[in-house]
């Protein structure tokens, strides 16, 4: 089968380690299922793997790809929950299992014609959701859902700042927060992406670092060092910053004095549970929300897709199509 495999890592030339070629079809272990992949999508996690961030080199080669939608062995349309873990080991939350692994970390991922996952990771795809739309949800949209509703516990009327409008998680967070009745602010260096954020329902979108008209209840932070100071200054006393990524760097000044004096909350968030993905689908069904798809590319053009991500040319998700030959 055709697959996109990470064979080496480089911080300066990540695509040098991405090889597209034929590999053996997977054999599922007991309790696992084979999925014929129809659509998947790019995530920053894939790029970090190629750059050698958070992925030990001794786990290479490995097929990349965290998101997948396709058909199970019985021909049912399914979405793949990408966190492979034991909920009992995480006290009921598989994201807290110390041995958890996102698809493509320890097990081959979804940039292939077929993949194998535990049977519990398969969720029926609703008929109202296309395969391309479904492939955008497992990482980016569920990450945003968990940040907003599980960690920050937003309610209607809350004010929310989303840093870095245009990314997969950020675009999902804007649309989900608007659907929940929140007042949403967004930032981006790109005027086009600020305009898009307003079209998604943000009350105001400003250049990165610009002062907001009010201090917010919640900040959704996936950018890191480049926006951290602005996130801290934009948060009201007692407010909450939820962090699920740090694409611009992981070690900004902590500003501990501000945190304790203003009693601010800093929460980490990683992935989602299976039940959160199911809850997200219910919310989307009730509200009519759909993912933001920048474009769709075939698997054999995946290098082009990664380059668009590296260059910051994407707004929303880039879908990769894998149709078995």
Coordinates of N, CA and C in Angstrom, one line a residue, residues 14-103:
X14 N 12.9 19.4 7.5 CA 12.1 18.3 8.0 C 11.6 17.4 6.8
X15 N 11.3 18.0 5.7 CA 10.7 17.2 4.6 C 11.7 16.3 4.0
X16 N 13.0 16.4 4.3 CA 14.0 15.5 3.8 C 13.8 14.1 4.3
X17 N 13.1 14.0 5.5 CA 12.9 12.7 6.1 C 11.5 12.1 5.8
X18 N 10.7 12.7 4.9 CA 9.4 12.2 4.6 C 9.5 11.5 3.2
X19 N 9.2 10.2 3.3 CA 9.3 9.3 2.1 C 7.9 8.8 1.8
X20 N 7.5 8.9 0.5 CA 6.3 8.4 0.0 C 6.6 7.1 -0.8
X21 N 6.0 6.0 -0.4 CA 6.3 4.8 -1.1 C 5.5 3.6 -0.6
X22 N 5.7 2.4 -1.2 CA 4.9 1.3 -0.9 C 5.5 0.6 0.4
X23 N 4.5 0.2 1.2 CA 4.9 -0.5 2.5 C 3.9 -1.7 2.6
X24 N 4.2 -2.7 3.4 CA 3.2 -3.8 3.5 C 1.9 -3.4 4.2
X25 N 0.8 -4.0 3.8 CA -0.4 -3.7 4.5 C -0.4 -4.2 5.9
X26 N -1.1 -3.5 6.8 CA -0.9 -3.8 8.3 C -1.7 -5.1 8.6
X27 N -1.2 -5.8 9.6 CA -1.9 -7.0 10.2 C -2.3 -6.6 11.6
X28 N -3.6 -6.6 11.9 CA -4.1 -6.2 13.2 C -3.8 -7.2 14.3
X29 N -3.3 -6.8 15.4 CA -3.2 -7.7 16.6 C -4.6 -8.0 17.1
X30 N -4.7 -8.9 18.0 CA -6.0 -9.2 18.7 C -6.7 -8.0 19.3
X31 N -7.9 -7.7 19.0 CA -8.7 -6.6 19.6 C -8.5 -5.3 18.8
X32 N -7.8 -5.4 17.7 CA -7.6 -4.2 16.8 C -8.4 -4.5 15.5
X33 N -8.6 -3.4 14.8 CA -9.4 -3.4 13.5 C -8.6 -2.7 12.4
X34 N -8.9 -3.2 11.2 CA -8.3 -2.5 10.0 C -9.3 -1.5 9.5
X35 N -8.8 -0.3 9.2 CA -9.6 0.8 8.6 C -9.0 1.1 7.2
X36 N -9.9 1.1 6.2 CA -9.5 1.6 4.9 C -9.7 3.1 4.9
X37 N -8.6 3.8 4.8 CA -8.7 5.3 5.0 C -9.2 5.9 3.7
X38 N -10.1 6.8 3.9 CA -10.6 7.6 2.8 C -10.0 9.0 2.8
X39 N -10.0 9.6 4.1 CA -9.5 11.0 4.2 C -8.7 11.0 5.6
X40 N -7.7 11.9 5.5 CA -7.0 12.2 6.8 C -6.6 13.7 6.7
X41 N -5.9 14.3 7.6 CA -5.6 15.7 7.5 C -4.3 15.9 8.3
X42 N -3.6 17.0 7.8 CA -2.3 17.4 8.4 C -2.5 18.0 9.8
X43 N -1.5 17.8 10.7 CA -1.5 18.4 12.0 C 0.0 18.9 12.2
X44 N 0.1 19.9 13.1 CA 1.5 20.3 13.4 C 2.2 19.2 14.1
X45 N 1.5 18.2 14.7 CA 2.2 17.1 15.3 C 3.0 16.3 14.3
X46 N 2.5 16.2 13.1 CA 3.2 15.5 12.0 C 4.6 16.2 11.7
X47 N 4.5 17.6 11.7 CA 5.7 18.4 11.4 C 6.7 18.3 12.5
X48 N 6.2 18.3 13.8 CA 7.1 18.1 14.9 C 7.8 16.8 14.9
X49 N 7.2 15.8 14.4 CA 7.8 14.5 14.3 C 9.0 14.5 13.4
X50 N 8.8 15.1 12.2 CA 9.8 15.3 11.2 C 10.9 16.2 11.7
X51 N 10.6 17.1 12.6 CA 11.7 18.0 13.1 C 12.4 17.4 14.3
X52 N 11.9 16.3 14.8 CA 12.5 15.6 15.9 C 12.1 16.2 17.3
X53 N 11.0 16.8 17.3 CA 10.5 17.4 18.6 C 9.5 16.5 19.2
X54 N 9.8 15.9 20.4 CA 8.9 15.1 21.1 C 8.7 13.7 20.6
X55 N 9.6 13.3 19.6 CA 9.5 12.0 19.0 C 10.9 11.4 18.9
X56 N 11.2 10.4 19.8 CA 12.5 9.8 19.8 C 12.9 9.2 18.5
X57 N 14.1 9.4 18.0 CA 14.5 8.8 16.7 C 14.4 7.3 16.6
X58 N 14.5 6.6 17.8 CA 14.5 5.2 17.8 C 13.1 4.6 17.4
X59 N 12.1 5.5 17.3 CA 10.7 5.0 16.9 C 10.5 5.2 15.4
X60 N 11.6 5.6 14.7 CA 11.5 5.7 13.2 C 12.0 4.3 12.6
X61 N 11.6 4.0 11.4 CA 10.6 4.7 10.6 C 9.1 4.5 11.1
X62 N 8.3 5.5 10.9 CA 6.9 5.3 11.3 C 6.0 6.1 10.3
X63 N 4.8 5.5 10.0 CA 3.9 6.2 9.1 C 3.3 7.3 9.8
X64 N 3.3 8.5 9.3 CA 2.7 9.7 9.9 C 1.2 9.7 9.7
X65 N 0.6 10.7 10.4 CA -0.9 11.0 10.3 C -1.6 10.6 11.5
X66 N -2.3 11.6 12.1 CA -3.0 11.4 13.4 C -4.6 11.2 13.2
X67 N -5.1 11.8 12.1 CA -6.5 11.9 11.8 C -6.9 10.9 10.7
X68 N -8.1 10.3 10.8 CA -8.5 9.4 9.8 C -10.0 9.2 9.8
X69 N -10.6 9.1 8.7 CA -12.0 8.7 8.5 C -12.1 7.7 7.3
X70 N -12.9 6.7 7.4 CA -12.9 5.7 6.3 C -13.9 4.6 6.6
X71 N -13.6 3.4 6.2 CA -14.4 2.2 6.4 C -13.8 1.2 7.2
X72 N -14.6 0.6 8.1 CA -14.1 -0.6 8.9 C -14.2 -1.8 8.1
X73 N -13.8 -3.0 8.7 CA -13.8 -4.2 8.0 C -15.1 -4.7 7.5
X74 N -16.2 -4.2 8.1 CA -17.6 -4.6 7.7 C -18.2 -3.5 6.7
X75 N -17.4 -2.6 6.3 CA -17.9 -1.6 5.4 C -18.6 -0.4 6.0
X76 N -18.6 -0.3 7.4 CA -19.2 0.8 8.1 C -18.3 2.1 8.0
X77 N -19.0 3.2 7.8 CA -18.3 4.5 7.8 C -17.9 4.9 9.3
X78 N -16.6 5.1 9.5 CA -16.1 5.4 10.8 C -15.1 6.6 10.9
X79 N -15.0 7.1 12.1 CA -14.0 8.1 12.4 C -13.1 7.5 13.4
X80 N -11.8 7.7 13.3 CA -10.8 7.1 14.2 C -10.5 8.1 15.4
X81 N -10.8 7.6 16.6 CA -10.3 8.3 17.8 C -8.8 8.1 17.9
X82 N -8.0 9.2 17.9 CA -6.5 9.0 17.7 C -5.7 8.7 18.9
X83 N -6.3 8.7 20.1 CA -5.6 8.5 21.4 C -5.7 7.0 21.7
X84 N -4.5 6.4 21.6 CA -4.5 4.9 21.9 C -4.0 4.8 23.4
X85 N -4.9 4.4 24.2 CA -4.6 4.4 25.7 C -5.6 3.5 26.4
X86 N -5.4 3.4 27.7 CA -6.3 2.6 28.6 C -7.0 3.6 29.5
X87 N -8.3 3.8 29.4 CA -9.0 4.8 30.3 C -8.8 4.4 31.7
X88 N -8.7 3.2 32.1 CA -8.6 2.8 33.5 C -7.3 3.3 34.1
X89 N -6.2 3.3 33.2 CA -4.9 3.7 33.7 C -4.9 5.2 33.9
X90 N -5.9 5.9 33.3 CA -6.0 7.4 33.5 C -7.1 7.8 34.4
X91 N -7.5 6.9 35.2 CA -8.6 7.1 36.2 C -9.9 7.5 35.4
X92 N -10.2 6.9 34.3 CA -11.4 7.2 33.5 C -11.1 8.1 32.4
X93 N -9.9 8.7 32.2 CA -9.6 9.6 31.2 C -8.4 9.1 30.5
X94 N -8.6 8.6 29.2 CA -7.4 8.0 28.5 C -6.3 9.0 28.2
X95 N -6.6 10.3 28.2 CA -5.5 11.2 28.0 C -4.6 11.3 29.1
X96 N -5.0 10.8 30.3 CA -4.1 10.9 31.5 C -3.4 9.6 31.7
X97 N -3.6 8.6 30.9 CA -2.9 7.3 30.9 C -1.4 7.6 30.7
X98 N -0.5 7.3 31.6 CA 1.0 7.6 31.4 C 1.5 6.9 30.2
X99 N 0.9 5.9 29.7 CA 1.3 5.1 28.6 C 0.6 5.5 27.3
X100 N -0.2 6.6 27.3 CA -1.0 6.9 26.1 C -0.1 7.2 24.9
X101 N -0.6 7.1 23.7 CA 0.1 7.5 22.5 C -0.8 7.9 21.5
X102 N -0.5 9.1 20.9 CA -1.3 9.6 19.8 C -0.9 8.7 18.6
X103 N -1.9 8.5 17.7 CA -1.7 7.7 16.5 C -0.5 8.4 15.8

